[in-house]
Amino acid sequence: MCYADMIEEKQIFVETSVYKEIISKVHKNKTVIISGEPGVGKTMLGKQVALFYLGKYHTETFINVSDMNDLYTALKINGKKVIFFDDFWGGNQLEKIKVQNVSKELTRIIKTVKKRNDCILIITTREYVLEQGLKYNEELRNIVKNINWSALYNNILMLINCKFIMAI
C-alpha cells in the first residue's frame, strides 16, 4: 500500500458522518479498531482516516505494518506517525494460545500509544476474529468494554458495515 494509492482512493471515498466522527475520536484516543465483515470497507476507511492525519496534522510518516514485530519497530521511529495494521489477526479462526499472546501485546501497545503524542494507530480486523480475541483476553475485553464510544454503523450504499471501537 502506498500513499499514491490512498490519494487515488480518496477520489471515490465518501466522507460520511461515520468517517467524521471517527476522525474526531481518533484525535482524542489515538487508537481505533475498525471491525466488520469481509468486504465492507474497513481497509478503505482506515486508509482514509490515516490520510486525513497525514495531511491535517502534518504527520511525517505513514507506516503500514503486517505483524507485531513491524508494529514494535514502527513505534521506535522518531517523529509524528500514523501506523496502519490491516487485518490484524487475519481472516481465519484463531488458535487460543496465539490469541492470548497477541491480544496481550495489543493491550500493551494500545496503552502505550494512548500515552504518546507522536502516534496514531489504526487497526482493522474481522468482527468474528475480534470477538475471539476479546473472548480470550480479559484485559483487552475490559478496555473495549469501558470505551466511551462504540457504535455499529450499517450503510450499504456507502459500503460500510463496521463496528468502530475507540481505545482509551
Short mmCIF file of C-alpha atoms in Angstrom, two decimals:
data_model
loop_
_atom_site.label_atom_id
_atom_site.label_comp_id
_atom_site.label_asym_id
_atom_site.label_seq_id
_atom_site.Cartn_x
_atom_site.Cartn_y
_atom_site.Cartn_z
CA MET A 1 0.00 0.00 0.00
CA CYS A 2 1.42 3.36 -0.95
CA TYR A 3 0.49 6.99 -0.48
CA ALA A 4 -0.35 7.42 -4.17
CA ASP A 5 -2.91 4.60 -3.95
CA MET A 6 -4.50 6.22 -0.92
CA ILE A 7 -4.77 9.55 -2.75
CA GLU A 8 -6.36 7.80 -5.74
CA GLU A 9 -8.90 6.05 -3.49
CA LYS A 10 -9.75 9.39 -1.88
CA GLN A 11 -11.31 10.42 -5.21
CA ILE A 12 -14.02 7.75 -4.79
CA PHE A 13 -14.29 7.80 -0.99
CA VAL A 14 -17.43 9.33 0.50
CA GLU A 15 -16.79 11.22 3.74
CA THR A 16 -19.78 10.05 5.75
CA SER A 17 -20.76 11.12 9.25
CA VAL A 18 -19.15 7.87 10.43
CA TYR A 19 -15.82 8.94 8.96
CA LYS A 20 -16.09 12.42 10.51
CA GLU A 21 -16.96 11.02 13.92
CA ILE A 22 -14.01 8.62 13.79
CA ILE A 23 -11.70 11.49 12.89
CA SER A 24 -12.77 13.47 15.94
CA LYS A 25 -12.49 10.48 18.25
CA VAL A 26 -9.11 9.30 16.95
CA HIS A 27 -7.65 12.71 17.72
CA LYS A 28 -8.52 12.17 21.39
CA ASN A 29 -7.98 8.43 21.75
CA LYS A 30 -5.08 7.89 19.31
CA THR A 31 -6.15 4.32 18.53
CA VAL A 32 -9.07 2.93 16.58
CA ILE A 33 -10.04 -0.66 15.90
CA ILE A 34 -12.30 -0.96 12.87
CA SER A 35 -14.02 -4.31 12.74
CA GLY A 36 -16.63 -5.71 10.41
CA GLU A 37 -17.48 -8.44 8.00
CA PRO A 38 -15.22 -9.15 4.99
CA GLY A 39 -15.56 -6.70 2.12
CA VAL A 40 -17.46 -3.91 3.90
CA GLY A 41 -14.78 -1.25 3.53
CA LYS A 42 -12.71 -1.48 6.72
CA THR A 43 -9.41 -1.12 4.90
CA MET A 44 -10.50 1.80 2.74
CA LEU A 45 -11.99 3.61 5.74
CA GLY A 46 -8.83 3.01 7.78
CA LYS A 47 -6.62 4.30 4.96
CA GLN A 48 -8.72 7.41 4.56
CA VAL A 49 -8.54 8.14 8.29
CA ALA A 50 -4.77 7.70 8.02
CA LEU A 51 -4.66 10.04 5.02
CA PHE A 52 -6.56 12.67 6.99
CA TYR A 53 -3.96 12.62 9.75
CA LEU A 54 -1.10 12.68 7.27
CA GLY A 55 -2.42 15.93 5.82
CA LYS A 56 -4.27 17.79 8.54
CA TYR A 57 -1.83 17.28 11.37
CA HIS A 58 1.33 17.28 9.26
CA THR A 59 2.17 13.75 10.28
CA GLU A 60 5.60 12.95 8.94
CA THR A 61 5.37 9.22 8.35
CA PHE A 62 2.82 6.60 7.27
CA ILE A 63 3.79 3.09 8.30
CA ASN A 64 1.92 0.03 7.07
CA VAL A 65 2.71 -2.90 9.36
CA SER A 66 1.95 -6.56 8.79
CA ASP A 67 2.91 -8.19 12.08
CA MET A 68 3.71 -7.41 15.70
CA ASN A 69 7.45 -7.09 15.04
CA ASP A 70 6.74 -4.41 12.43
CA LEU A 71 4.46 -2.66 14.90
CA TYR A 72 7.13 -2.56 17.61
CA THR A 73 9.67 -1.28 15.07
CA ALA A 74 7.24 1.42 13.89
CA LEU A 75 6.74 2.65 17.44
CA LYS A 76 10.51 3.24 17.71
CA ILE A 77 10.62 5.55 14.69
CA ASN A 78 11.04 9.20 15.67
CA GLY A 79 8.56 11.86 14.63
CA LYS A 80 4.80 12.02 14.15
CA LYS A 81 3.46 8.91 12.52
CA VAL A 82 0.33 7.06 11.52
CA ILE A 83 0.62 3.30 11.91
CA PHE A 84 -1.84 1.18 9.93
CA PHE A 85 -2.26 -2.51 10.77
CA ASP A 86 -4.70 -4.02 8.29
CA ASP A 87 -6.42 -7.33 9.07
CA PHE A 88 -4.65 -7.52 12.41
CA TRP A 89 -5.49 -11.09 13.36
CA GLY A 90 -6.04 -12.36 9.84
CA GLY A 91 -9.21 -13.87 8.48
CA ASN A 92 -9.15 -17.33 9.94
CA GLN A 93 -10.13 -18.92 13.20
CA LEU A 94 -7.54 -18.15 15.80
CA GLU A 95 -5.61 -20.60 17.88
CA LYS A 96 -6.30 -19.93 21.56
CA ILE A 97 -2.62 -19.63 22.54
CA LYS A 98 -1.83 -17.29 19.65
CA VAL A 99 -4.82 -15.11 20.50
CA GLN A 100 -3.89 -14.90 24.17
CA ASN A 101 -0.31 -13.87 23.43
CA VAL A 102 -1.06 -11.40 20.64
CA SER A 103 -4.02 -9.81 22.41
CA LYS A 104 -1.83 -9.21 25.48
CA GLU A 105 0.70 -7.48 23.23
CA LEU A 106 -2.07 -5.45 21.60
CA THR A 107 -3.33 -4.36 25.02
CA ARG A 108 0.16 -3.12 25.96
CA ILE A 109 0.55 -1.31 22.66
CA ILE A 110 -2.84 0.42 22.94
CA LYS A 111 -1.90 1.67 26.40
CA THR A 112 1.49 2.85 25.12
CA VAL A 113 0.02 4.71 22.13
CA LYS A 114 -2.56 6.42 24.36
CA LYS A 115 0.28 8.00 26.39
CA ARG A 116 2.24 9.23 23.37
CA ASN A 117 1.82 12.43 21.39
CA ASP A 118 3.58 11.30 18.23
CA CYS A 119 1.47 8.40 17.05
CA ILE A 120 -1.94 7.35 15.72
CA LEU A 121 -2.70 3.61 15.49
CA ILE A 122 -5.38 2.35 13.09
CA ILE A 123 -6.21 -1.36 13.22
CA THR A 124 -8.67 -3.30 11.09
CA THR A 125 -9.94 -6.78 11.81
CA ARG A 126 -12.87 -9.01 11.01
CA GLU A 127 -15.66 -8.81 13.56
CA TYR A 128 -15.76 -12.52 14.39
CA VAL A 129 -11.97 -12.59 14.77
CA LEU A 130 -12.06 -9.61 17.14
CA GLU A 131 -14.72 -11.37 19.18
CA GLN A 132 -12.43 -14.39 19.53
CA GLY A 133 -9.58 -12.16 20.69
CA LEU A 134 -11.76 -10.45 23.26
CA LYS A 135 -13.00 -13.81 24.49
CA TYR A 136 -9.51 -14.92 25.48
CA ASN A 137 -8.11 -11.69 26.94
CA GLU A 138 -9.92 -10.14 29.86
CA GLU A 139 -7.77 -7.01 29.96
CA LEU A 140 -8.40 -6.22 26.29
CA ARG A 141 -12.08 -7.02 26.78
CA ASN A 142 -12.20 -4.55 29.68
CA ILE A 143 -10.54 -1.83 27.62
CA VAL A 144 -13.17 -2.33 24.93
CA LYS A 145 -15.99 -2.66 27.49
CA ASN A 146 -15.08 0.63 29.20
CA ILE A 147 -14.86 2.57 25.97
CA ASN A 148 -16.94 5.70 25.97
CA TRP A 149 -17.73 5.48 22.25
CA SER A 150 -18.75 2.36 20.43
CA ALA A 151 -21.26 2.13 17.62
CA LEU A 152 -22.40 -0.15 14.85
CA TYR A 153 -22.99 1.55 11.54
CA ASN A 154 -24.69 -0.12 8.63
CA ASN A 155 -24.87 1.83 5.39
CA ILE A 156 -24.97 -0.45 2.35
CA LEU A 157 -24.98 2.47 -0.10
CA MET A 158 -21.67 3.69 1.30
CA LEU A 159 -20.31 0.11 1.51
CA ILE A 160 -19.72 0.46 5.23
CA ASN A 161 -20.89 -2.01 7.82
CA CYS A 162 -18.29 -1.76 10.55
CA LYS A 163 -18.09 -1.58 14.30
CA PHE A 164 -15.72 1.10 15.50
CA ILE A 165 -14.03 0.68 18.82
CA MET A 166 -12.05 3.53 20.29
CA ALA A 167 -9.35 2.51 22.70
CA ILE A 168 -8.88 4.72 25.71
#
